[in-house]
Amino acid sequence: MTTKIYKASNLWIRYFYAIIAIVLLSSCDGKSGYMTPYENERLELLTGTKWIRIMQDDSNPDNAPSYELWIFYKNTKCTCETGTIINDKLVVSDTDYLQWQFTTSNYSVLYFTNGKYWLINRLNSSTLSVSQTWEDPVITPDQTAINKEFVAYD
């Protein structure tokens, strides 16, 4: 009787190890490194630059242009600073601290923790063009979007 219990428990241990090995081996996707060169390039373009959008706000009593300045960090945090431009100086009125993530494998959609999505229309070293939506633009492609054009800011 003791021999049968020992063999049964030994069988369960082997079964357990086999399941663990299968799970660990199946989680390997064969990539060498964290990101592909394309993914790394997209991340570097987004996070290596401050992005500013300047808008002429006719409702502003001083007729001063307003701005939106985004800084993206590789740790998936970002800041969005808004304000006005007076005498060529940025006058901050509000700063939001958010987290972001790419939601598509081609790094073309950003999701922010405030519930907004950006579909990246163009991203290069001098321009970031996006369509901002409240729902995932991949799942809901025909929704109303706000188009935003940012330029690199030093």
Coordinates of N, CA and C in Angstrom, one line a residue:
M1 N 0.8 -1.2 0.0 CA 0.0 0.0 0.0 C 0.9 1.3 0.0
T2 N 1.9 1.3 0.8 CA 2.8 2.4 0.8 C 3.5 2.7 -0.5
T3 N 3.8 1.6 -1.2 CA 4.5 1.7 -2.5 C 3.5 2.4 -3.5
K4 N 2.3 2.0 -3.5 CA 1.3 2.6 -4.4 C 1.1 4.1 -4.1
I5 N 1.1 4.5 -2.9 CA 0.9 5.9 -2.5 C 2.1 6.7 -3.0
Y6 N 3.3 6.1 -2.8 CA 4.6 6.8 -3.2 C 4.6 7.0 -4.7
K7 N 4.2 5.9 -5.4 CA 4.2 6.0 -6.9 C 3.2 7.0 -7.4
A8 N 2.0 7.1 -6.7 CA 1.0 8.0 -7.1 C 1.5 9.5 -6.9
S9 N 2.0 9.7 -5.7 CA 2.5 11.1 -5.4 C 3.7 11.5 -6.3
N10 N 4.5 10.5 -6.6 CA 5.7 10.8 -7.5 C 5.1 11.1 -8.9
L11 N 4.1 10.5 -9.3 CA 3.5 10.7 -10.6 C 2.9 12.1 -10.7
W12 N 2.2 12.6 -9.6 CA 1.7 13.9 -9.5 C 2.8 15.0 -9.5
I13 N 3.9 14.7 -8.9 CA 5.0 15.7 -8.9 C 5.6 15.8 -10.3
R14 N 5.7 14.7 -11.0 CA 6.2 14.7 -12.4 C 5.2 15.5 -13.3
Y15 N 4.0 15.2 -13.1 CA 2.9 15.9 -13.8 C 3.0 17.4 -13.6
F16 N 3.1 17.8 -12.3 CA 3.2 19.2 -12.0 C 4.4 19.9 -12.6
Y17 N 5.6 19.2 -12.6 CA 6.8 19.8 -13.2 C 6.6 19.9 -14.8
A18 N 6.0 18.9 -15.4 CA 5.7 19.0 -16.8 C 4.8 20.2 -17.2
I19 N 3.8 20.4 -16.4 CA 2.9 21.6 -16.6 C 3.7 22.9 -16.5
I20 N 4.5 23.0 -15.5 CA 5.3 24.2 -15.3 C 6.3 24.4 -16.4
A21 N 6.9 23.4 -16.9 CA 7.8 23.5 -18.0 C 7.1 23.9 -19.3
I22 N 5.9 23.4 -19.5 CA 5.2 23.7 -20.7 C 4.8 25.2 -20.7
V23 N 4.3 25.7 -19.5 CA 3.9 27.1 -19.3 C 5.1 28.0 -19.6
L24 N 6.2 27.7 -19.0 CA 7.4 28.5 -19.1 C 7.9 28.5 -20.6
L25 N 7.9 27.4 -21.2 CA 8.4 27.4 -22.6 C 7.5 28.0 -23.6
S26 N 6.2 27.9 -23.3 CA 5.2 28.5 -24.2 C 5.2 30.0 -24.1
S27 N 5.7 30.6 -23.0 CA 5.7 32.0 -22.8 C 6.8 32.7 -23.5
C28 N 7.7 32.0 -24.0 CA 8.9 32.5 -24.8 C 8.4 32.8 -26.2
D29 N 8.5 34.0 -26.7 CA 8.1 34.3 -28.0 C 9.2 34.4 -29.0
G30 N 10.4 34.1 -28.6 CA 11.5 34.0 -29.6 C 12.1 35.4 -29.9
K31 N 11.6 36.5 -29.3 CA 12.2 37.8 -29.6 C 13.6 37.8 -28.9
S32 N 14.5 38.5 -29.5 CA 15.8 38.8 -28.9 C 15.8 40.2 -28.4
G33 N 15.7 40.4 -27.2 CA 15.6 41.8 -26.6 C 14.2 42.2 -26.4
Y34 N 14.0 43.4 -25.9 CA 12.7 43.9 -25.4 C 11.9 44.3 -26.6
M35 N 12.4 45.0 -27.6 CA 11.6 45.6 -28.6 C 12.3 45.4 -30.0
T36 N 11.6 45.4 -31.0 CA 12.1 45.4 -32.4 C 12.7 46.8 -32.7
P37 N 13.5 46.9 -33.7 CA 14.1 48.2 -34.1 C 13.0 49.2 -34.4
Y38 N 11.9 48.8 -35.0 CA 10.8 49.7 -35.4 C 10.1 50.2 -34.1
E39 N 9.8 49.3 -33.1 CA 9.2 49.7 -31.9 C 10.1 50.6 -31.1
N40 N 11.4 50.3 -31.1 CA 12.3 51.2 -30.4 C 12.4 52.6 -31.0
E41 N 12.4 52.6 -32.3 CA 12.4 53.9 -33.0 C 11.1 54.8 -32.7
R42 N 10.0 54.1 -32.7 CA 8.7 54.8 -32.3 C 8.8 55.4 -30.9
L43 N 9.3 54.5 -30.0 CA 9.4 54.9 -28.6 C 10.4 56.1 -28.4
E44 N 11.5 56.0 -29.1 CA 12.5 57.1 -29.1 C 12.0 58.4 -29.6
L45 N 11.2 58.3 -30.7 CA 10.6 59.5 -31.3 C 9.6 60.2 -30.4
L46 N 8.8 59.4 -29.7 CA 7.8 59.9 -28.8 C 8.4 60.5 -27.6
T47 N 9.3 59.7 -27.0 CA 9.9 60.2 -25.7 C 11.1 61.1 -25.7
G48 N 11.7 61.1 -26.9 CA 12.9 61.9 -27.0 C 12.7 63.4 -27.3
T49 N 11.4 63.8 -27.3 CA 11.1 65.2 -27.7 C 10.0 65.7 -26.9
K50 N 10.0 67.0 -26.6 CA 8.8 67.7 -26.0 C 8.0 68.1 -27.2
W51 N 6.6 67.9 -27.0 CA 5.7 68.2 -28.2 C 4.8 69.3 -27.8
I52 N 4.7 70.4 -28.6 CA 3.9 71.5 -28.3 C 2.9 71.8 -29.5
R53 N 1.7 72.2 -29.1 CA 0.7 72.6 -30.0 C 0.2 74.0 -29.6
I54 N 0.3 75.0 -30.5 CA -0.1 76.3 -30.2 C -1.4 76.6 -30.9
M55 N -2.4 77.2 -30.1 CA -3.7 77.5 -30.7 C -4.0 79.0 -30.4
Q56 N -4.6 79.6 -31.4 CA -5.1 81.0 -31.2 C -6.5 80.9 -30.6
D57 N -6.6 81.5 -29.4 CA -7.8 81.4 -28.7 C -8.5 82.8 -28.7
D58 N -9.5 82.9 -29.6 CA -10.2 84.2 -29.7 C -11.0 84.6 -28.5
S59 N -11.3 83.6 -27.6 CA -12.1 83.9 -26.4 C -11.2 84.5 -25.3
N60 N -9.9 84.4 -25.5 CA -9.0 85.0 -24.5 C -9.0 86.5 -24.6
P61 N -9.3 87.2 -23.5 CA -9.4 88.7 -23.5 C -8.1 89.4 -24.0
D62 N -6.9 88.8 -23.8 CA -5.7 89.4 -24.2 C -5.3 89.0 -25.6
N63 N -6.1 88.1 -26.2 CA -5.9 87.6 -27.5 C -4.5 86.8 -27.6
A64 N -4.1 86.3 -26.4 CA -2.8 85.6 -26.4 C -3.1 84.1 -26.8
P65 N -2.2 83.6 -27.6 CA -2.3 82.2 -28.0 C -2.2 81.2 -26.8
S66 N -2.9 80.1 -26.8 CA -2.8 79.1 -25.8 C -1.9 78.0 -26.3
Y67 N -1.4 77.1 -25.4 CA -0.6 76.0 -25.8 C -0.9 74.8 -25.0
E68 N -0.4 73.7 -25.6 CA -0.5 72.4 -24.9 C 0.9 71.7 -25.1
L69 N 1.6 71.4 -24.1 CA 2.9 70.9 -24.1 C 2.9 69.5 -23.5
W70 N 3.3 68.5 -24.2 CA 3.4 67.1 -23.8 C 4.9 66.6 -23.7
I71 N 5.2 66.0 -22.6 CA 6.5 65.3 -22.4 C 6.2 63.9 -22.0
F72 N 6.6 62.9 -22.8 CA 6.5 61.5 -22.6 C 7.8 60.9 -22.1
Y73 N 7.6 60.0 -21.1 CA 8.8 59.4 -20.5 C 8.7 57.9 -20.8
K74 N 9.8 57.2 -20.9 CA 9.9 55.8 -21.2 C 9.2 54.9 -20.2
N75 N 9.1 55.4 -19.0 CA 8.5 54.7 -17.9 C 6.9 54.7 -18.0
T76 N 6.4 55.1 -19.1 CA 5.0 55.3 -19.4 C 4.3 56.4 -18.6
K77 N 5.0 57.3 -18.1 CA 4.4 58.5 -17.5 C 4.5 59.6 -18.4
C78 N 3.7 60.6 -18.3 CA 3.8 61.8 -19.1 C 3.2 63.0 -18.4
T79 N 3.5 64.2 -18.9 CA 2.9 65.4 -18.4 C 2.3 66.2 -19.5
C80 N 1.2 66.8 -19.2 CA 0.5 67.7 -20.2 C 0.4 69.0 -19.5
E81 N 1.1 70.0 -20.0 CA 1.1 71.4 -19.5 C 0.2 72.2 -20.4
T82 N -0.7 73.0 -19.9 CA -1.5 73.9 -20.7 C -1.3 75.3 -20.2
G83 N -1.5 76.3 -21.0 CA -1.4 77.7 -20.6 C -1.5 78.6 -21.8
T84 N -0.9 79.8 -21.6 CA -0.9 80.8 -22.6 C 0.5 81.3 -22.9
I85 N 0.7 81.9 -24.0 CA 2.0 82.5 -24.4 C 1.9 84.0 -24.4
I86 N 2.7 84.6 -23.4 CA 2.7 86.0 -23.3 C 4.1 86.5 -23.4
N87 N 4.4 87.4 -24.3 CA 5.7 87.9 -24.5 C 6.7 86.8 -24.8
D88 N 6.3 85.9 -25.7 CA 7.1 84.7 -26.1 C 7.5 83.8 -24.9
K89 N 6.8 83.9 -23.8 CA 7.0 83.0 -22.7 C 5.8 82.1 -22.4
L90 N 6.0 80.9 -22.0 CA 4.9 80.0 -21.7 C 4.5 80.3 -20.3
V91 N 3.2 80.6 -20.1 CA 2.7 80.9 -18.8 C 1.7 79.7 -18.4
V92 N 2.2 78.9 -17.5 CA 1.5 77.6 -17.2 C 0.2 77.9 -16.4
S93 N -0.9 77.3 -16.8 CA -2.2 77.5 -16.1 C -2.5 76.1 -15.4
D94 N -2.1 75.0 -16.0 CA -2.5 73.7 -15.5 C -1.4 72.6 -16.0
T95 N -1.2 71.6 -15.1 CA -0.3 70.5 -15.5 C -1.0 69.2 -15.1
D96 N -1.2 68.3 -16.0 CA -1.7 67.0 -15.7 C -0.6 66.0 -15.7
Y97 N -0.7 65.0 -14.8 CA 0.3 64.0 -14.7 C -0.5 62.7 -15.0
L98 N -0.1 62.0 -16.1 CA -0.8 60.8 -16.6 C 0.1 59.7 -16.8
Q99 N -0.5 58.5 -17.1 CA 0.3 57.4 -17.6 C -0.2 57.1 -19.0
W100 N 0.6 56.4 -19.8 CA 0.2 56.1 -21.2 C 0.7 54.8 -21.5
Q101 N 0.2 54.2 -22.6 CA 0.7 52.9 -23.1 C 0.3 52.8 -24.6
F102 N 1.1 52.1 -25.3 CA 0.8 51.7 -26.7 C -0.2 50.6 -26.6
T103 N -1.3 50.6 -27.4 CA -2.3 49.6 -27.3 C -2.3 48.7 -28.5
T104 N -1.5 49.0 -29.5 CA -1.4 48.2 -30.7 C 0.0 47.7 -30.9
S105 N 0.1 46.6 -31.6 CA 1.5 46.0 -31.8 C 2.3 46.9 -32.8
N106 N 1.7 47.7 -33.6 CA 2.5 48.6 -34.5 C 2.8 50.0 -33.8
Y107 N 2.4 50.1 -32.6 CA 2.7 51.3 -31.8 C 2.0 52.6 -32.4
S108 N 0.8 52.4 -32.9 CA 0.1 53.5 -33.6 C -1.0 54.1 -32.7
V109 N -1.4 53.5 -31.6 CA -2.4 54.0 -30.7 C -1.9 54.1 -29.3
L110 N -2.1 55.3 -28.7 CA -1.8 55.6 -27.3 C -3.1 55.6 -26.5
Y111 N -3.0 55.0 -25.3 CA -4.1 55.2 -24.4 C -3.6 55.9 -23.1
F112 N -4.4 56.9 -22.6 CA -4.0 57.6 -21.5 C -4.9 57.3 -20.3
T113 N -4.4 57.4 -19.1 CA -5.2 57.1 -17.9 C -6.4 58.0 -17.7
N114 N -6.5 59.1 -18.4 CA -7.7 60.0 -18.3 C -8.8 59.5 -19.3
G115 N -8.6 58.4 -19.9 CA -9.6 57.8 -20.8 C -9.5 58.2 -22.3
K116 N -8.6 59.0 -22.7 CA -8.5 59.4 -24.0 C -7.5 58.5 -24.8
Y117 N -7.7 58.4 -26.1 CA -6.9 57.7 -27.0 C -6.3 58.6 -28.1
W118 N -5.1 58.3 -28.5 CA -4.5 59.0 -29.6 C -4.2 58.0 -30.7
L119 N -4.8 58.2 -31.9 CA -4.3 57.5 -33.1 C -3.2 58.3 -33.7
I120 N -2.0 57.8 -33.8 CA -0.9 58.5 -34.3 C -1.0 58.5 -35.9
N121 N -1.2 59.6 -36.4 CA -1.2 59.7 -37.9 C 0.1 59.9 -38.5
R122 N 1.0 60.7 -37.8 CA 2.4 60.9 -38.2 C 3.2 61.1 -37.0
L123 N 4.4 60.5 -37.1 CA 5.4 60.7 -36.0 C 6.8 60.7 -36.6
N124 N 7.5 61.8 -36.5 CA 8.9 61.9 -36.9 C 9.6 62.8 -36.0
S125 N 10.8 63.2 -36.3 CA 11.6 64.0 -35.3 C 11.0 65.4 -35.1
S126 N 10.2 65.9 -36.0 CA 9.7 67.3 -35.9 C 8.2 67.4 -35.8
T127 N 7.4 66.3 -36.1 CA 6.0 66.4 -36.1 C 5.3 65.2 -35.4
L128 N 4.3 65.5 -34.6 CA 3.4 64.5 -34.0 C 2.0 64.9 -34.4
S129 N 1.4 64.1 -35.2 CA 0.0 64.4 -35.6 C -0.9 63.2 -35.1
V130 N -1.9 63.6 -34.4 CA -2.8 62.6 -33.8 C -4.3 62.9 -34.0
S131 N -5.1 61.9 -33.9 CA -6.5 62.0 -33.8 C -6.9 61.5 -32.4
Q132 N -7.5 62.5 -31.6 CA -7.8 62.1 -30.2 C -9.3 61.7 -30.2
T133 N -9.5 60.6 -29.5 CA -10.9 60.0 -29.3 C -11.1 59.6 -27.9
W134 N -12.3 59.3 -27.5 CA -12.7 58.8 -26.2 C -12.8 57.3 -26.2
E135 N -12.9 56.7 -27.3 CA -13.0 55.2 -27.4 C -11.8 54.7 -28.3
D136 N -11.4 53.5 -28.1 CA -10.3 52.9 -28.9 C -10.6 53.1 -30.4
P137 N -9.8 53.8 -31.1 CA -10.0 54.0 -32.5 C -9.9 52.7 -33.4
V138 N -9.3 51.7 -32.9 CA -9.2 50.4 -33.6 C -10.6 49.7 -33.5
I139 N -11.2 49.7 -32.4 CA -12.5 49.1 -32.2 C -13.6 49.9 -32.7
T140 N -13.6 51.2 -32.5 CA -14.6 52.1 -33.0 C -14.0 53.1 -34.0
P141 N -13.8 52.8 -35.2 CA -13.1 53.6 -36.1 C -13.8 54.9 -36.6
D142 N -15.1 54.9 -36.6 CA -15.9 56.0 -37.2 C -16.4 57.0 -36.2
Q143 N -15.7 57.1 -35.1 CA -16.2 58.0 -34.0 C -15.6 59.4 -34.3
T144 N -16.2 60.4 -33.7 CA -15.7 61.8 -33.8 C -14.3 61.9 -33.2
A145 N -13.5 62.6 -33.8 CA -12.1 62.8 -33.3 C -11.7 64.2 -33.4
I146 N -10.8 64.6 -32.5 CA -10.1 65.9 -32.6 C -8.7 65.7 -33.1
N147 N -8.4 66.4 -34.2 CA -7.1 66.3 -34.8 C -6.2 67.3 -34.2
K148 N -5.0 66.8 -33.8 CA -4.0 67.7 -33.1 C -2.7 67.5 -33.8
E149 N -2.1 68.7 -34.0 CA -0.8 68.7 -34.7 C 0.2 69.3 -33.7
F150 N 1.2 68.6 -33.4 CA 2.3 69.0 -32.5 C 3.6 69.2 -33.2
V151 N 4.4 70.1 -32.8 CA 5.8 70.2 -33.3 C 6.8 70.0 -32.2
A152 N 8.0 69.6 -32.5 CA 9.0 69.5 -31.5 C 9.3 70.8 -30.9
Y153 N 9.6 70.8 -29.6 CA 9.8 72.0 -28.8 C 11.1 71.8 -28.0
D154 N 12.0 72.8 -28.1 CA 13.3 72.7 -27.4 C 13.2 73.2 -26.0

